[in-house]
Short mmCIF file of C-alpha atoms and ligand atoms in Angstrom, two decimals:
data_model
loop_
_atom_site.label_atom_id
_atom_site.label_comp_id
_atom_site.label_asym_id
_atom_site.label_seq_id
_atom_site.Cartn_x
_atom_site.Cartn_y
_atom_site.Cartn_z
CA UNK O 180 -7.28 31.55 -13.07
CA UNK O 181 -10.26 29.58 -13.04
CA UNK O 182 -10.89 26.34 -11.63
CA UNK O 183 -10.96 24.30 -14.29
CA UNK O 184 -11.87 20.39 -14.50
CA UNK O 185 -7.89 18.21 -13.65
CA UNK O 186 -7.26 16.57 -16.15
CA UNK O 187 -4.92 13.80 -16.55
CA UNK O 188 -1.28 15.76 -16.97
CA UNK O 189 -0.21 13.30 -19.89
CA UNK O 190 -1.72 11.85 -23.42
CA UNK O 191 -2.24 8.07 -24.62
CA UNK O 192 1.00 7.01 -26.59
CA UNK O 193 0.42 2.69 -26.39
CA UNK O 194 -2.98 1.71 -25.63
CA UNK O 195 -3.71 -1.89 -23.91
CA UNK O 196 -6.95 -3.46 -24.95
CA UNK O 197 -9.28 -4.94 -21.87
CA UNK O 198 -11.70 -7.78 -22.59
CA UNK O 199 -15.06 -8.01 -21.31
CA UNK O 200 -16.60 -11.07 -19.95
CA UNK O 201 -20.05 -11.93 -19.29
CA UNK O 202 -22.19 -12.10 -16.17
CA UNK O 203 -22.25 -16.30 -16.37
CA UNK O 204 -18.80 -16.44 -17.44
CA UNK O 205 -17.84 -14.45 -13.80
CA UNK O 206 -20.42 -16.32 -12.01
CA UNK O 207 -18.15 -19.38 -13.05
CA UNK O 208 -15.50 -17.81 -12.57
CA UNK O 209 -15.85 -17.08 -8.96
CA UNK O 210 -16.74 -20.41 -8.31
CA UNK O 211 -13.54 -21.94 -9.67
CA UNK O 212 -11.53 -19.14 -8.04
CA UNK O 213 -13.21 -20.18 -4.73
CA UNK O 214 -14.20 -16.72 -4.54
CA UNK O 215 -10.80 -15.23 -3.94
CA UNK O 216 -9.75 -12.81 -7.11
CA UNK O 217 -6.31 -13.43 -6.40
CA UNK O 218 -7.21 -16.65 -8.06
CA UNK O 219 -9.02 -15.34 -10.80
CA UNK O 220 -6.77 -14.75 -14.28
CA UNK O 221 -6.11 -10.94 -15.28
CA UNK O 222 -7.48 -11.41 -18.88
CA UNK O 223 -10.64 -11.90 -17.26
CA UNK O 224 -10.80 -8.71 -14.91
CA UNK O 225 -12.02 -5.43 -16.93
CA UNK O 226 -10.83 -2.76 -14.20
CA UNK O 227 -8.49 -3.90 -11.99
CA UNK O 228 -8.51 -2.02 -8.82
CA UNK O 229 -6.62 -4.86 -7.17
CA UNK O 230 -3.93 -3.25 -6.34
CA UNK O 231 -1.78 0.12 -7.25
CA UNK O 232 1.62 -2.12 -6.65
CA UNK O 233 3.56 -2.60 -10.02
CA UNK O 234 0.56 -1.74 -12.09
CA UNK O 235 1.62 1.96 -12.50
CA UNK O 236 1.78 3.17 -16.54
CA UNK O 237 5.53 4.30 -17.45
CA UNK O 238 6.24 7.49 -18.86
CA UNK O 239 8.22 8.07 -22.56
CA UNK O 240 10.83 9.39 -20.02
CA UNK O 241 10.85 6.37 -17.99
CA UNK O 242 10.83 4.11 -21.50
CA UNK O 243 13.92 6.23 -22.89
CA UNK O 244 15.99 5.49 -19.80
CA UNK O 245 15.28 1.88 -19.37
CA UNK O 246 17.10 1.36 -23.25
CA UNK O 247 20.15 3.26 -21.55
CA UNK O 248 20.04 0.48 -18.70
CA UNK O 249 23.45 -0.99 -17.93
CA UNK O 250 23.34 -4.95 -17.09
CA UNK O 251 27.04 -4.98 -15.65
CA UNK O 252 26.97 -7.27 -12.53
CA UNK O 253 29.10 -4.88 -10.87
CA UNK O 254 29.17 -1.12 -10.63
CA UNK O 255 26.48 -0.31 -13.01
CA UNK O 256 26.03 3.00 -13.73
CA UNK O 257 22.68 2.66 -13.60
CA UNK O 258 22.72 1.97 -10.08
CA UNK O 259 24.56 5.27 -9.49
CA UNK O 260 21.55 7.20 -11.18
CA UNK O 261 19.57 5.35 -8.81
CA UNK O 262 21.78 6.20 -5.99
CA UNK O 263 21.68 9.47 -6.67
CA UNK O 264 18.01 10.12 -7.82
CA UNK O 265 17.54 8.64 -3.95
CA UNK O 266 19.86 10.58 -2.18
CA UNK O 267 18.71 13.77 -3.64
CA UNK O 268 14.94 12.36 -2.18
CA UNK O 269 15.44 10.73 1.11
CA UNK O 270 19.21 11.81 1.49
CA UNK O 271 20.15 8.53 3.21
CA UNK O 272 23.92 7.60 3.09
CA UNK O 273 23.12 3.67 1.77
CA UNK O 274 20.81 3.01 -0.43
CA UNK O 275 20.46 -1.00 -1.20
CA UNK O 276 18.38 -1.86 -4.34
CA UNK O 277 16.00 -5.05 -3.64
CA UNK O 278 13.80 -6.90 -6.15
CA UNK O 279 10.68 -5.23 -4.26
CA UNK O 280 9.80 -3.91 -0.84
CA UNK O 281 9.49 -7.08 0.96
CA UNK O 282 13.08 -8.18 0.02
CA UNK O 283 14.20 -4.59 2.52
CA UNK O 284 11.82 -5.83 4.96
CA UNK O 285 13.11 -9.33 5.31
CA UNK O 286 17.16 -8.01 5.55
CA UNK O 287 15.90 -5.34 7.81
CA UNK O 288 14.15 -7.26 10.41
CA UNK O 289 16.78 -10.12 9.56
CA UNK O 290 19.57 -7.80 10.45
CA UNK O 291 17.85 -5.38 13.10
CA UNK O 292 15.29 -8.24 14.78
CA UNK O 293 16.06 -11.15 17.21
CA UNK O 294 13.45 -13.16 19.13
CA UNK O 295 11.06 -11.50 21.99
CA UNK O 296 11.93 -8.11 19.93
CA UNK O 297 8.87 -5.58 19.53
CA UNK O 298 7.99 -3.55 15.94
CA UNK O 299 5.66 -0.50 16.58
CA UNK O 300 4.05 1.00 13.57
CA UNK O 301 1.58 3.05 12.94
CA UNK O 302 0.01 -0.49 10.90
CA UNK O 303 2.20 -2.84 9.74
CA UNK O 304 1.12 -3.56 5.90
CA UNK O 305 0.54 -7.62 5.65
CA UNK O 306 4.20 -8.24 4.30
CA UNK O 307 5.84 -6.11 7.10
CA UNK O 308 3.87 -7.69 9.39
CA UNK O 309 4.54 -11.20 8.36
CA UNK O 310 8.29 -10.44 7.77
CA UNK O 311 9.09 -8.99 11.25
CA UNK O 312 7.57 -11.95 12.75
CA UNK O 313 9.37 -14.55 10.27
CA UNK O 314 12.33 -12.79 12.70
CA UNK O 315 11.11 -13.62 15.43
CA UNK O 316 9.91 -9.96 16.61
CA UNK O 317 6.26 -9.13 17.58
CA UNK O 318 4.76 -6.12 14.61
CA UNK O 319 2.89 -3.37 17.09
CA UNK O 320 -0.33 -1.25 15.54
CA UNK O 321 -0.38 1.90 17.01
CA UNK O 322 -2.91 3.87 15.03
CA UNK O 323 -4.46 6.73 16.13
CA UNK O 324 -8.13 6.16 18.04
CA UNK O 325 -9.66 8.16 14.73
CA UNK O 326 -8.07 5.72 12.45
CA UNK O 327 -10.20 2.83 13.48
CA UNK O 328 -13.40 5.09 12.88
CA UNK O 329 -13.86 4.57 9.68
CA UNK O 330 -16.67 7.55 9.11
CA UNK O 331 -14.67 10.66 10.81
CA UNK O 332 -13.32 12.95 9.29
CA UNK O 333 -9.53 14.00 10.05
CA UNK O 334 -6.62 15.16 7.97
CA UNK O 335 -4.18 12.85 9.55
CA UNK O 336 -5.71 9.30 10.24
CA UNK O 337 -2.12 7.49 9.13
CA UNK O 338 -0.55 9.33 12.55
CA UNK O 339 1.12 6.58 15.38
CA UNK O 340 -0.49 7.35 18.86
CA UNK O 341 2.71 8.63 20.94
CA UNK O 342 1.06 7.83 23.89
CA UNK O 343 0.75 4.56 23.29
CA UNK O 344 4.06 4.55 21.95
CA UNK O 345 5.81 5.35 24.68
CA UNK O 346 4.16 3.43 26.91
CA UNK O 347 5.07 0.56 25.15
CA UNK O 348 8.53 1.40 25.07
CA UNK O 349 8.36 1.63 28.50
CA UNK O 350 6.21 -1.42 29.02
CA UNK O 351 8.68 -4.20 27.22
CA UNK O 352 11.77 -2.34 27.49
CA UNK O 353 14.39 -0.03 25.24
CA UNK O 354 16.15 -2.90 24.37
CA UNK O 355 13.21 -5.20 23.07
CA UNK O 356 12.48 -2.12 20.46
CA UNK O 357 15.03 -2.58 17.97
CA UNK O 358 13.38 0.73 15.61
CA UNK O 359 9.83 2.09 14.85
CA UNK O 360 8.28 2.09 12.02
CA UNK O 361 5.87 4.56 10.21
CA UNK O 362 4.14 3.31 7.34
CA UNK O 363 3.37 6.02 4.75
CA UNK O 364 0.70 6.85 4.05
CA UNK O 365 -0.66 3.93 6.77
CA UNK O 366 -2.02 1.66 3.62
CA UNK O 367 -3.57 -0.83 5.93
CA UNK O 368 -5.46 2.03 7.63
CA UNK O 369 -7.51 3.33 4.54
CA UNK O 370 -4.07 4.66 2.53
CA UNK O 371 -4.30 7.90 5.02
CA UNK O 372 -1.55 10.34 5.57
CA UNK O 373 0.87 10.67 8.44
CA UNK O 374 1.40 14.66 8.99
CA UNK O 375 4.87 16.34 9.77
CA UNK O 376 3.86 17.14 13.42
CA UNK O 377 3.42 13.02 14.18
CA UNK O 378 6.48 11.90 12.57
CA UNK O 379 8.44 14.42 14.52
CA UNK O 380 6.80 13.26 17.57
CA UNK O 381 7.52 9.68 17.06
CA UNK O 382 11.23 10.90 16.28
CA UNK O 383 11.85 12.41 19.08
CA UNK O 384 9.95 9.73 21.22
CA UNK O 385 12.90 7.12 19.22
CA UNK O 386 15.81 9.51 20.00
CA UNK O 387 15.14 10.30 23.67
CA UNK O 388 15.43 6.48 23.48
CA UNK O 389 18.22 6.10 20.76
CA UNK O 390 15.82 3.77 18.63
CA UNK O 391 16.22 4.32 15.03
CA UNK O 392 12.87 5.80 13.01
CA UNK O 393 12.55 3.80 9.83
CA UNK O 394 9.75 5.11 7.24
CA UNK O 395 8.24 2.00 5.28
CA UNK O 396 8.03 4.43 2.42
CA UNK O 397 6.09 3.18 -0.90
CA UNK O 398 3.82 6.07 -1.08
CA UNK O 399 5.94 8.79 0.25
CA UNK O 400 5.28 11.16 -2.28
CA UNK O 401 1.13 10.98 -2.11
CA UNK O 402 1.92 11.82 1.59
CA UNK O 403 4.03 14.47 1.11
CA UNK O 404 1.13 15.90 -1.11
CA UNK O 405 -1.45 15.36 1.51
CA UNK O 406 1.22 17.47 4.19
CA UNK O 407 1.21 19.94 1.54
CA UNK O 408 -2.31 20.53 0.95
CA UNK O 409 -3.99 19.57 4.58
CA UNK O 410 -0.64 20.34 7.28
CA UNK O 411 -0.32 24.59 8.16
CA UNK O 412 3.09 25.72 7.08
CA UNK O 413 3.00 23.28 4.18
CA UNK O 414 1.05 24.89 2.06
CA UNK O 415 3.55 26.74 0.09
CA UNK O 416 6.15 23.89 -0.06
CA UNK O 417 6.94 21.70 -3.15
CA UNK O 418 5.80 17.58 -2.40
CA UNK O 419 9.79 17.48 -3.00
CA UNK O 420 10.96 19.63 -0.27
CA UNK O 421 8.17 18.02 2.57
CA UNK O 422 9.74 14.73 1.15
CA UNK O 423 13.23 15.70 1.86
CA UNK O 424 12.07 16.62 5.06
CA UNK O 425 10.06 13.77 5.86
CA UNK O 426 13.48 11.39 5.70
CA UNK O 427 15.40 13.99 7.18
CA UNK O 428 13.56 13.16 10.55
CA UNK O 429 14.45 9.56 9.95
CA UNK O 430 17.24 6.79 10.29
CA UNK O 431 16.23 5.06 7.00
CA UNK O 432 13.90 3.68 5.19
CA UNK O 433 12.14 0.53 3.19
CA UNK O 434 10.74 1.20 -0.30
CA UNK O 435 8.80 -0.65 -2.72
CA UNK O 436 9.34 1.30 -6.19
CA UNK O 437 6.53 -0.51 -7.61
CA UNK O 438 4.29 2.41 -5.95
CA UNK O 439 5.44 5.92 -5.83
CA UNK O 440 8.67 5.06 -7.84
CA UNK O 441 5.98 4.45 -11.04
CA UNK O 442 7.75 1.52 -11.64
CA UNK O 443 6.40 -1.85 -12.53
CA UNK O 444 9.53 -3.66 -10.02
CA UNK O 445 12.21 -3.20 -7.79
CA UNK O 446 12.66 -1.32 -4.30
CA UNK O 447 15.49 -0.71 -1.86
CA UNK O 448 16.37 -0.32 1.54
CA UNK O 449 18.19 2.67 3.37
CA UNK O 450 20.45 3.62 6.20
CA UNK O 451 22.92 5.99 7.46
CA UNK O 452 24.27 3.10 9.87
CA UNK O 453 27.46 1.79 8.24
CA UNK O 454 28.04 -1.39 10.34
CA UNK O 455 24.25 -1.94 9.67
CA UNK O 456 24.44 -1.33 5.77
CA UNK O 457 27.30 -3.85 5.48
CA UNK O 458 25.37 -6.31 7.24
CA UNK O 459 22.34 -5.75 4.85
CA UNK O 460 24.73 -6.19 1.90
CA UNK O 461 26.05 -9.41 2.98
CA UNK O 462 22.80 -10.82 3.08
CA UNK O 463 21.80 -9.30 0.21
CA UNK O 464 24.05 -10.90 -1.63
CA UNK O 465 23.31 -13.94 -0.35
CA UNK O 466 19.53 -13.95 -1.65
CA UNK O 467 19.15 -11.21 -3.61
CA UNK O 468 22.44 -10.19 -5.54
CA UNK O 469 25.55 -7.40 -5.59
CA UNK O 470 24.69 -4.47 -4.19
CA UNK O 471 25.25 -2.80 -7.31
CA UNK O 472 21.93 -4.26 -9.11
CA UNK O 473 19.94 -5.92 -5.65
CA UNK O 474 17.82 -8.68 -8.12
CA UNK O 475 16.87 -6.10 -10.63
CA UNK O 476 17.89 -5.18 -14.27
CA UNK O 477 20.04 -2.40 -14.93
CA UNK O 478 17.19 -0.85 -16.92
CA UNK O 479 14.66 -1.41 -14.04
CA UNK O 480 16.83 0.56 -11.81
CA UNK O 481 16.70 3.62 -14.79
CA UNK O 482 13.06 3.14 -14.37
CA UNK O 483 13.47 3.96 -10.36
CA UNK O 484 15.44 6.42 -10.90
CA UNK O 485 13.23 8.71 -13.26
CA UNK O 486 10.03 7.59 -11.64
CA UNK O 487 10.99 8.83 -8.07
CA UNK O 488 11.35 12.29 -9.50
CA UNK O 489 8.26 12.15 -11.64
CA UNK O 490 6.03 10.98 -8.52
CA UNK O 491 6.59 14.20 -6.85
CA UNK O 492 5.33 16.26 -9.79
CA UNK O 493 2.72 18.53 -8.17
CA UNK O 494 0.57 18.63 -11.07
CA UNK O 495 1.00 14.89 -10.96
CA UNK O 496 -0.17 14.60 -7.22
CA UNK O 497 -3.19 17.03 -7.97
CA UNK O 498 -4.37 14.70 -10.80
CA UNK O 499 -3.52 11.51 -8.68
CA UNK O 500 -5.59 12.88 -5.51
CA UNK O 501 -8.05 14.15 -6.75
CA UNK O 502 -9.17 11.09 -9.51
CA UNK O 503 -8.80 9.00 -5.88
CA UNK O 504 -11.13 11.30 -4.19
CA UNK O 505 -13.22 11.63 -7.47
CA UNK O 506 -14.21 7.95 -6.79
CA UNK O 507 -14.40 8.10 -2.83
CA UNK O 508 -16.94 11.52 -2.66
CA UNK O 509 -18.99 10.02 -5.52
CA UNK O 510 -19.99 6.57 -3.99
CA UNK O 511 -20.20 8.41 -0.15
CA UNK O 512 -22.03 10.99 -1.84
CA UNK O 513 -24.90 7.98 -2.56
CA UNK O 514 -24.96 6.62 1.37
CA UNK O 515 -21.56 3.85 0.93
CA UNK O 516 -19.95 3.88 3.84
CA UNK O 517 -16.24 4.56 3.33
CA UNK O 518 -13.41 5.80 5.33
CA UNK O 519 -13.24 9.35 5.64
CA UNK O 520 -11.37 11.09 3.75
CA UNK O 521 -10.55 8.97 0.88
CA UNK O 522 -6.59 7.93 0.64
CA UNK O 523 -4.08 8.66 -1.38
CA UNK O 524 -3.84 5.01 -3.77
CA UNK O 525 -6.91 3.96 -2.70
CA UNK O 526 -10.39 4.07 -1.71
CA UNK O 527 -11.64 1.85 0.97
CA UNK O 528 -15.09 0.78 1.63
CA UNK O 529 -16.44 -0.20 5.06
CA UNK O 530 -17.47 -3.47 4.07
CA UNK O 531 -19.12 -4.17 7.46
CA UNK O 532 -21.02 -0.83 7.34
CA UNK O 533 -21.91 -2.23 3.77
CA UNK O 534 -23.23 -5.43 4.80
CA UNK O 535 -24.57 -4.93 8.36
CA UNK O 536 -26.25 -8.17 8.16
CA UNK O 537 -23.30 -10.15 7.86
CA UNK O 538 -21.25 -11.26 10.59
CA UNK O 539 -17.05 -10.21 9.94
CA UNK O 540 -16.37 -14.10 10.42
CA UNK O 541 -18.42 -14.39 7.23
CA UNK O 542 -15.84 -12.01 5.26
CA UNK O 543 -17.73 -8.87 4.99
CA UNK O 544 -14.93 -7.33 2.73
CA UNK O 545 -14.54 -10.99 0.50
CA UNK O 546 -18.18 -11.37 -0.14
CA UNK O 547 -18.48 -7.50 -1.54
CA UNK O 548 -15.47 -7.81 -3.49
CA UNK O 549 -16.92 -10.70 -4.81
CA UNK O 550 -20.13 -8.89 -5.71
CA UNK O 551 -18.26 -6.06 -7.33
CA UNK O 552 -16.85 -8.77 -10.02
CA UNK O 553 -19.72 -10.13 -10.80
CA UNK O 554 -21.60 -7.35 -11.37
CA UNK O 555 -19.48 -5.41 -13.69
CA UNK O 556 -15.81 -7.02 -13.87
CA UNK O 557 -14.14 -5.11 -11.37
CA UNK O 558 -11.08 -6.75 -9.15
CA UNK O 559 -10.77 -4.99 -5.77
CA UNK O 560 -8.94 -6.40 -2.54
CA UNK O 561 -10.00 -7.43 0.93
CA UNK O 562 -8.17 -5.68 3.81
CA UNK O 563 -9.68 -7.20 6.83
CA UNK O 564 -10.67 -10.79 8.28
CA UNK O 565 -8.91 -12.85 5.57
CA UNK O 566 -5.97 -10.80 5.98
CA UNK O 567 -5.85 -9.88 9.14
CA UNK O 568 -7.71 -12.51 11.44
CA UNK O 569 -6.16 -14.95 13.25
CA UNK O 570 -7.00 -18.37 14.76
CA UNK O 571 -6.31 -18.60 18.69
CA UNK O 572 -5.16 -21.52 20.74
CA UNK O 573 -8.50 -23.01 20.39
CA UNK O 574 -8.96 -22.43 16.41
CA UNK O 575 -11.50 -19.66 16.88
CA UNK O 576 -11.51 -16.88 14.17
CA UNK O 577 -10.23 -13.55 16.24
CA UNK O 578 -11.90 -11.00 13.50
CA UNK O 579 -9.86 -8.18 11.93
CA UNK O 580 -10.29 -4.51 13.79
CA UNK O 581 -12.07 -4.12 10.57
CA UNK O 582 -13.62 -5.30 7.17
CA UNK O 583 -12.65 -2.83 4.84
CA UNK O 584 -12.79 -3.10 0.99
CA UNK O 585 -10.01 -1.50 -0.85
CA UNK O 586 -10.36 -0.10 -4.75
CA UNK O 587 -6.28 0.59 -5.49
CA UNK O 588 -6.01 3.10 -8.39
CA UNK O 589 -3.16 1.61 -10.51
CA UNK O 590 -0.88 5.07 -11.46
CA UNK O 591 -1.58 6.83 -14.55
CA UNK O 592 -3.87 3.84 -16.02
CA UNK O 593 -7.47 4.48 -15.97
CA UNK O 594 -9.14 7.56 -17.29
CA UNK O 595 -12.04 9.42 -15.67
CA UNK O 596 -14.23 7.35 -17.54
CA UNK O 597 -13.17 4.38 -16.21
CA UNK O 598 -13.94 5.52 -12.52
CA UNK O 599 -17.59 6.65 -13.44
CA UNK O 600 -18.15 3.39 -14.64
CA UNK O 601 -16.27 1.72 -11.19
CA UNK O 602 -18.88 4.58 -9.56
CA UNK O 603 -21.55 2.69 -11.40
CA UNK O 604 -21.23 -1.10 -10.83
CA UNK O 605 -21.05 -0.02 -7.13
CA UNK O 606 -23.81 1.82 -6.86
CA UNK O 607 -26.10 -0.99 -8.52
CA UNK O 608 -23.81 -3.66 -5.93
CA UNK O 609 -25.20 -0.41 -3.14
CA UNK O 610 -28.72 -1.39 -4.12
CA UNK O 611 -29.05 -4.97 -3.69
CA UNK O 612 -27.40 -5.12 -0.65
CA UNK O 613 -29.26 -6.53 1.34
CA UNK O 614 -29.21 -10.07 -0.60
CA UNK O 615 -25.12 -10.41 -0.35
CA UNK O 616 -24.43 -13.36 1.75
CA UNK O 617 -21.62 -14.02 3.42
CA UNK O 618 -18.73 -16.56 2.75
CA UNK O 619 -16.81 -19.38 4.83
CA UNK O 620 -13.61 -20.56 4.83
CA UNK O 621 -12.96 -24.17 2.83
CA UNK O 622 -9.10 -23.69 2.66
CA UNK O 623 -6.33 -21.48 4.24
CA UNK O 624 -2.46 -21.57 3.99
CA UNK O 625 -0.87 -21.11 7.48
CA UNK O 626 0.61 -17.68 6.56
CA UNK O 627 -0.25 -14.57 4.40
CA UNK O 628 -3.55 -17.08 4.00
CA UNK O 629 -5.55 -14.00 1.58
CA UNK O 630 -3.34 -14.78 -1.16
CA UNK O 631 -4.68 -18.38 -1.85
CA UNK O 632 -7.52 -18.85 0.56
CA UNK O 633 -10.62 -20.96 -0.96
CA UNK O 634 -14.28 -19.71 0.19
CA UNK O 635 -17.64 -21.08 -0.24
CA UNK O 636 -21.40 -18.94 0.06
CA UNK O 637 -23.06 -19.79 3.22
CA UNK O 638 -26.41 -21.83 2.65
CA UNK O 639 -28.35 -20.17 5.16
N1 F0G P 133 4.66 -1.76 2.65
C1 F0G P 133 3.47 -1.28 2.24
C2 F0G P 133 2.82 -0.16 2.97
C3 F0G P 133 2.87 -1.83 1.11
O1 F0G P 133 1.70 -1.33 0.70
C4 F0G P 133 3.52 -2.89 0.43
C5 F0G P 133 2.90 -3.52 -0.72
C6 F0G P 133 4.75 -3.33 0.89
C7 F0G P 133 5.28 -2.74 2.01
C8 F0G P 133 5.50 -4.45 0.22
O2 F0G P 133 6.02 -4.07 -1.01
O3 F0G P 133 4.85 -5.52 -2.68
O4 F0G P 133 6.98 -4.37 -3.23
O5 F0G P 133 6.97 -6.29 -1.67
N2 F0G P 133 1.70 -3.35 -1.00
C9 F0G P 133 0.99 -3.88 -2.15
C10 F0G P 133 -0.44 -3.50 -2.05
C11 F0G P 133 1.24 -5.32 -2.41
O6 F0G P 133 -1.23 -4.02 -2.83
O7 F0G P 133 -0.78 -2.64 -1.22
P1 F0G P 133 6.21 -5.12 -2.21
#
C-alpha cells in the first residue's frame, strides 16, 4: 500500500458556524478579560485550542444511543452498558459513574486520604493536585529527569522516576502513602506517554509495599496508541488489548469521559476493593447521586459507553496523532521551541524558550497565549506560573518548573485546515517576538487561581 495523506476517518453530518472578530475588537477584549481567556466568551474565540476536555465532536453512533438513554433513578440500564463497556476496557470490579473526573478525585482522596498522607504521581493534573490536598494529603511529582527538558527527544517522557519513588516511600513511610498515581498520558508534562515497562515498575514498587496503583486515566487510549507505535513488543497489538493491559497492572482508576470517552460530560471512578467501593458510594450519594446514574443523564452515560470503544479505534488514534503532531513538527520545524515529541491531546510550547526576555514571574505562557488571540483568534491555555506557582511564607512568587503553552486539539472538531491556519497565526506571533511583554498579577483567588486570575501588561 502506499502511504497515503490520513485523513480524518469520518465526514461532516451538522456543521457549527464560528464567528470572526476583529483585531480591535480582541484588543478590547483582552483588556476586559484581564488577559485571562478563561474570561473571555466562546462566541468570540475562532479556534479554540483551550482545551480537549468536553469539547470532543459525537459520533451518529454516539447520537443514536443517547435517544435510547434511560433516566430511571435507579438501575438504569444505561448504566449497565456503561458498566459493561468499562469492564470489558479497564476490567475493574466497581465502576462508579461521576459528573466528571474531579468528582472520582474528590471521593477518592476523600475516602483513601487523611492528613500528613503523601500522593506520588508522575504530575498531578491541577484538579488532582488541588483535590488531594483539599484532603489533607501532600500531591508528589515524580517525573522523569527528561520530562522537565522540554527540547529532548524520548518516547516515554510521561514515565514516574522509580527511584525517586521508592525513596520516597521509604523517606515518609508505607503508611503515609495511601496509593500512587500515574497520570496518563502525564497532561501536565506536555500530554506525553507513560510506556508499559514504567507502569509495571511503579506496580511492582506499590505491591512489594501493598499500596494500591491507581491510573488517573482520561487519555488512556492516546497512550495506549503511543505504547503501540513507540514501546517493542507493542507493535503488533490493538490500542484495545495494551489498554486492557494497562489496568490490568492496576488497583483502579479515575476517569474523566469528557476526553478519551468522546463525550461532552461525565466520568467515573474504579476499584476492585469492595469495602473501599461502598465507601465511595456512600459519599457519592451524598454529593453526587445513586450509583446507578453518579450526576449524569441516562443518555450521557450511552454516550460513555459507545465513546470508550470508539476512542480505541486504531484508525481513529492514527488520525488523532498524527493531526497533533501535524501541528507540533510544523511550528518546531520554523525554530518554536516545543516539547519534544509532541503529545497525544496537545501541543505544548515552551513559552519561556519563546520569550527569553521575559522573566517566568511575568507569565511567560499568559502573555503568549495572549498574543496568539490577538493575532488571529485562537484560545490556548497556560500550564505553568499561573497554574502552578505558589506564594511562600513571605508572599514571594515560587515560579512553576516551567512556562509551557498548551494548544489542546478538541476530538474530531477541526479539520486540517484549521491547524494550518493555527500553524500560521503562530508563526507571525514567532516573528515579533521579541516585542511581547510580560504580564503581572492584579487579582488571584486563593486556589486553582488560573481559572479567574486578572493580569495587567507591565509598563516597562
Ligand atoms: N486528570 C487529568 C489528567 C486531566 O487532564 C483532567 C482535566 C482531570 C483529571 C479532571 O477531569 O475536567 O473531567 O474534572 N483536564 C482538563 C484539561 C480540564 O483541560 O486538561 P475533569
Amino acid at each position: 500500500m502506499p502511504t497515503r495523506t490520513v485523513i480524518e476517518p469520518f465526514r461532516i453530518k451538522s456543521v457549527e458556524p464560528i464567528s470572526r472578530t476583529t483585531q480591535a475588537q480582541r484588543q478590547q477584549l483582552l483588556e476586559s478579560a484581564g488577559y485571562n481567556l478563561f474570561l473571555i466568551p466562546a462566541e468570540f474565540i475562532l479556534i479554540d485550542l483551550l482545551t480537549d476536555s468536553g469539547t470532543n465532536a459525537m459520533s451518529t453512533g454516539q447520537w443514536a444511543a443517547m435517544m435510547r438513554g434511560d433516566e430511571s433513578y435507579a438501575g438504569s440500564p444505561s448504566f449497565e452498558r456503561l458498566q459493561a463497556s468499562v469492564q470489558a476496557i479497564m476490567g475493574f470490579k466497581h465502576v462508579i459513574p461521576t459528573h466528571q473526573g474531579r468528582a472520582a478525585e474528590r471521593i477518592l482522596f476523600a475516602t483513601m486520604c487523611k492528613q500528613g498522607d503523601v500522593v506520588p504521581n508522575n504530575t498531578h493534573f491541577d484538579t488532582t493536585r488541588a483535590n488531594c490536598e483539599f484532603a489533607g494529603a501532600e500531591a508528589v511529582d515524580l517525573p522523569v529527569p527528561e520530562a522537565l527538558q522540554p527540547s529532548i527527544l524520548h518516547p516515554f517522557k510521561g514515565n514516574m522516576d522509580t527511584t525517586a519513588l521508592k525513596l520516597l516511600i521509604d523517606r515518609v513511610g508505607v503508611d503515609r502513602v495511601p496509593l500512587v498515581m500515574l497520570t496518563v498520558t502525564n497532561n501536565s508534562g506536555g500530554g506525553q506517554p507513560v510506556s508499559m515497562a514504567n507502569l509495571k515498575a511503579v506496580k511492582a514498587v506499590c505491591a512489594r509495599h501493598g499500596i494500591p496503583l491507581y491510573l488517573d486515566a482520561c487519555r488512556f487510549a492516546e497512550n495506549a496508541y503511543f505504547i503501540k507505535l513507540r514501546e517493542p513488543g507493542y507493535a503488533n497489538r490493538t490500542p484495545r488489548e495494551i489498554a486492557q493491559e494497562m489496568f490490568h497492572n492496576c488497583d483502579g482508576c479515575t476517569m474523566s469521559a469528557k476526553k478519551d470517552g468522546l463525550a461532552n460530560i461525565g466520568g467515573f471512578l474504579c476499584t476492585n476493593d469492595d469495602a473501599l467501593a461502598r465507601q465511595e458510594e456512600n459519599l457519592l450519594i451524598l454529593t453526587e447521586g445513586f450509583p446507578t446514574y453518579g450526576g449524569l443523564a441516562g443518555r450521557d452515560l450511552e454516550a460513555i459507553a459507545v465513546g470508550l470503544n470508539e476512542a480505541l479505534s486504531e484508525e481513529y488514534l492514527n488520525y488523532r496523532i498524527t493531526s497533533t503532531t501535524y501541528l507540533g513538527s510544523h511550528i518546531s520545524a520554523e525554530g518554536v521551541p516545543i516539547i519534544q515529541p509532541p503529545g497525544g491531546h496537545a501541543v505544548y510550547i515552551d513559552a519561556r524558550a519563546f520569550l527569553p526576555h521575559l522573566s517566568p514571574h511575568h507569565f511567560p505562557g499568559v502573555a503568549l497565549a495572549a498574543e496568539l488571540y490577538l493575532e488571529g483568534g485562537i484560545r490556548s491555555v497556560e500550564i505553568g506560573t499561573l497554574m502552578f506557582g505558589k506564594r511562600d511564607e513571605t508572599g514571594v512568587e515560587r515560579c512553576a518548573a516551567m512556562d509551557l503553552l498548551r494548544l489542546a486539539i478538541p476530538r474530531r472538531v477541526y479539520t486540517q485546515s484549521h491547524i494550518d491556519y493555527v500553524v500560521e497565526v503562530i508563526l507571525d506571533v514567532w516573528k515579533r517576538r521579541d516585542k511581547i511583554r510580560g504580564l503581572e498579577l492584579i487579582y488571584e483567588a486563593p486556589v486553582l487561581r488560573h481559572f479567574t486570575a486578572r493580569l495587567q501588561p507591565l509598563h516597562t
